[in-house]
Short mmCIF file of C-alpha atoms in Angstrom, two decimals:
data_model
loop_
_atom_site.label_atom_id
_atom_site.label_comp_id
_atom_site.label_asym_id
_atom_site.label_seq_id
_atom_site.Cartn_x
_atom_site.Cartn_y
_atom_site.Cartn_z
CA UNK T 1 87.05 105.11 101.95
CA UNK T 2 84.37 104.60 99.35
CA UNK T 3 83.93 104.93 95.62
CA UNK T 4 87.39 105.05 94.16
CA UNK T 5 89.37 106.39 97.08
CA UNK T 6 89.39 103.29 99.19
CA UNK T 7 92.02 103.45 101.86
CA UNK T 8 93.41 99.98 102.13
CA UNK T 9 96.41 99.97 104.41
CA UNK T 10 97.07 96.27 104.38
CA UNK T 11 99.56 94.55 106.58
CA UNK T 12 100.27 94.73 110.22
CA UNK T 13 102.55 96.94 112.22
CA UNK T 14 106.19 96.06 111.82
CA UNK T 15 107.86 94.16 114.62
CA UNK T 16 108.84 96.51 117.38
CA UNK T 17 106.93 99.45 115.94
CA UNK T 18 104.30 99.41 118.69
CA UNK T 19 103.38 97.13 121.52
CA UNK T 20 99.76 95.89 121.58
CA UNK T 21 98.86 97.85 124.70
CA UNK T 22 99.95 101.19 123.23
CA UNK T 23 97.63 101.42 120.20
CA UNK T 24 95.50 104.54 120.14
CA UNK T 25 91.98 104.35 118.78
CA UNK T 26 90.78 106.14 115.69
CA UNK T 27 89.22 109.54 116.19
CA UNK T 28 85.73 108.94 117.64
CA UNK T 29 84.17 111.86 115.76
CA UNK T 30 85.59 111.97 112.22
CA UNK T 31 83.02 114.52 111.02
CA UNK T 32 84.03 116.79 113.90
CA UNK T 33 87.57 116.98 112.53
CA UNK T 34 86.42 119.96 110.45
CA UNK T 35 84.65 122.83 112.20
CA UNK T 36 81.89 124.80 110.47
CA UNK T 37 84.41 127.57 109.66
CA UNK T 38 86.90 125.06 108.25
CA UNK T 39 84.20 123.43 106.11
CA UNK T 40 83.22 126.85 104.81
CA UNK T 41 86.86 127.52 103.84
CA UNK T 42 86.95 124.19 101.98
CA UNK T 43 83.53 124.70 100.40
CA UNK T 44 82.00 121.52 101.78
CA UNK T 45 78.91 120.68 103.82
CA UNK T 46 78.47 119.12 107.26
CA UNK T 47 79.76 115.68 106.34
CA UNK T 48 78.43 112.23 106.96
CA UNK T 49 80.23 109.34 108.55
CA UNK T 50 81.15 106.73 105.97
CA UNK T 51 79.40 103.40 106.34
CA UNK T 52 81.84 101.38 104.23
CA UNK T 53 84.99 101.19 106.29
CA UNK T 54 87.71 98.98 104.79
CA UNK T 55 90.14 99.43 107.68
CA UNK T 56 89.65 97.70 110.99
CA UNK T 57 88.94 100.22 113.72
CA UNK T 58 88.95 103.23 111.38
CA UNK T 59 86.23 105.86 111.07
CA UNK T 60 85.95 108.31 108.19
CA UNK T 61 83.78 111.27 107.29
CA UNK T 62 82.80 112.22 103.76
CA UNK T 63 82.23 115.88 102.96
CA UNK T 64 80.60 116.95 99.72
CA UNK T 65 80.00 120.23 97.96
CA UNK T 66 76.71 121.55 99.42
CA UNK T 67 75.71 122.69 95.92
CA UNK T 68 75.63 119.08 94.77
CA UNK T 69 78.94 119.08 92.91
CA UNK T 70 80.39 115.70 92.02
CA UNK T 71 83.71 116.10 93.80
CA UNK T 72 84.19 115.17 97.44
CA UNK T 73 86.73 114.68 100.16
CA UNK T 74 86.96 112.12 102.88
CA UNK T 75 89.12 112.03 105.97
CA UNK T 76 89.78 110.65 109.38
CA UNK T 77 92.41 109.66 111.90
CA UNK T 78 93.37 105.99 111.80
CA UNK T 79 94.14 103.78 114.78
CA UNK T 80 97.86 103.73 115.55
CA UNK T 81 98.18 100.18 114.21
CA UNK T 82 98.53 101.73 110.75
CA UNK T 83 101.92 103.21 109.84
CA UNK T 84 103.42 105.20 106.96
CA UNK T 85 105.50 102.10 106.14
CA UNK T 86 102.22 100.24 105.45
CA UNK T 87 101.18 102.97 103.02
CA UNK T 88 104.53 102.75 101.21
CA UNK T 89 104.09 98.99 100.77
CA UNK T 90 100.46 99.00 99.69
CA UNK T 91 99.78 102.06 97.52
CA UNK T 92 100.96 103.02 94.04
CA UNK T 93 103.91 105.42 93.75
CA UNK T 94 103.84 106.99 97.23
CA UNK T 95 105.70 110.30 97.43
CA UNK T 96 107.27 111.65 100.62
CA UNK T 97 105.77 114.96 101.72
CA UNK T 98 105.79 117.30 104.68
CA UNK T 99 102.33 118.57 105.74
CA UNK T 100 102.06 121.01 108.66
CA UNK T 101 105.59 120.00 109.65
CA UNK T 102 104.68 116.29 109.85
CA UNK T 103 106.01 113.40 107.77
CA UNK T 104 103.44 112.48 105.14
CA UNK T 105 102.88 110.53 101.94
CA UNK T 106 100.81 111.37 98.89
CA UNK T 107 99.47 108.62 96.67
CA UNK T 108 96.29 107.40 95.03
CA UNK T 109 94.15 104.47 96.03
CA UNK T 110 94.91 102.87 92.65
CA UNK T 111 96.70 103.69 89.40
CA UNK T 112 93.49 103.85 87.33
CA UNK T 113 92.31 107.04 89.08
CA UNK T 114 95.64 108.71 89.75
CA UNK T 115 94.69 111.72 87.59
CA UNK T 116 91.36 112.28 89.38
CA UNK T 117 92.32 111.79 92.98
CA UNK T 118 94.84 112.43 95.70
CA UNK T 119 95.25 110.54 98.93
CA UNK T 120 97.41 111.82 101.80
CA UNK T 121 98.56 110.22 105.03
CA UNK T 122 100.36 112.28 107.70
CA UNK T 123 101.84 110.93 110.90
CA UNK T 124 100.53 112.79 113.94
CA UNK T 125 102.77 113.29 117.00
CA UNK T 126 100.89 110.50 118.84
CA UNK T 127 101.73 108.01 116.05
CA UNK T 128 98.32 107.82 114.42
CA UNK T 129 97.84 108.67 110.75
CA UNK T 130 95.57 111.49 109.66
CA UNK T 131 94.29 110.81 106.17
CA UNK T 132 92.40 112.74 103.51
CA UNK T 133 91.40 111.84 99.99
CA UNK T 134 90.02 114.18 97.37
CA UNK T 135 88.25 112.76 94.36
CA UNK T 136 87.07 114.42 91.14
CA UNK T 137 84.03 112.53 89.98
CA UNK T 138 82.43 114.60 87.27
CA UNK T 139 84.47 117.48 85.88
CA UNK T 140 87.20 115.90 83.76
CA UNK T 141 88.45 119.28 82.52
CA UNK T 142 89.44 120.14 86.12
CA UNK T 143 90.40 116.67 87.25
CA UNK T 144 94.14 116.95 87.54
CA UNK T 145 96.19 115.32 90.25
CA UNK T 146 97.71 118.69 91.16
CA UNK T 147 94.28 120.24 91.67
CA UNK T 148 93.07 117.25 93.72
CA UNK T 149 96.23 117.30 95.85
CA UNK T 150 95.82 121.03 96.48
CA UNK T 151 92.34 120.43 97.89
CA UNK T 152 93.49 117.38 99.87
CA UNK T 153 96.46 119.28 101.34
CA UNK T 154 94.23 122.15 102.51
CA UNK T 155 91.81 119.72 104.15
CA UNK T 156 94.57 117.68 105.77
CA UNK T 157 96.20 120.78 107.27
CA UNK T 158 92.87 121.67 108.90
CA UNK T 159 92.28 118.11 110.14
CA UNK T 160 95.80 118.02 111.60
CA UNK T 161 95.13 121.27 113.46
CA UNK T 162 91.95 119.80 114.94
CA UNK T 163 93.57 116.45 115.81
CA UNK T 164 96.46 118.24 117.54
CA UNK T 165 94.03 120.20 119.69
CA UNK T 166 92.19 117.13 120.96
#
């Protein structure tokens, strides 16, 4: 993920967590994870696939406010090589959550932007992680973690619904 919400899930799968032949690829169409109706609900435009991908095999889409607002969200479904345990080891202050009935973690990509961003990872039934980050970039009076996490949660619930239907 780019510009402050970089998703860096370092490390490798834990021993016995998956065998090499079982890994599932990332979602091939990250921008298709939100339908036009879902994007309208979230108040974002069509989305554009991110070109700076810090995770091997991952693909993300970045959706922005069509009115040119400075805040944005980014999401995708990671290859199954990435696990919630990796997130717990590599991100600041991860908090256990339950999103759409799935185990999830909320965090920030780094401590310096914790009050302007929210990053979620949820484990899909097939073992892959759905992820969404929401980042406030220009309205400090509205840039609370709670507000960012509210937007990220809404987007992640919609992405999970799409990923489950594929």
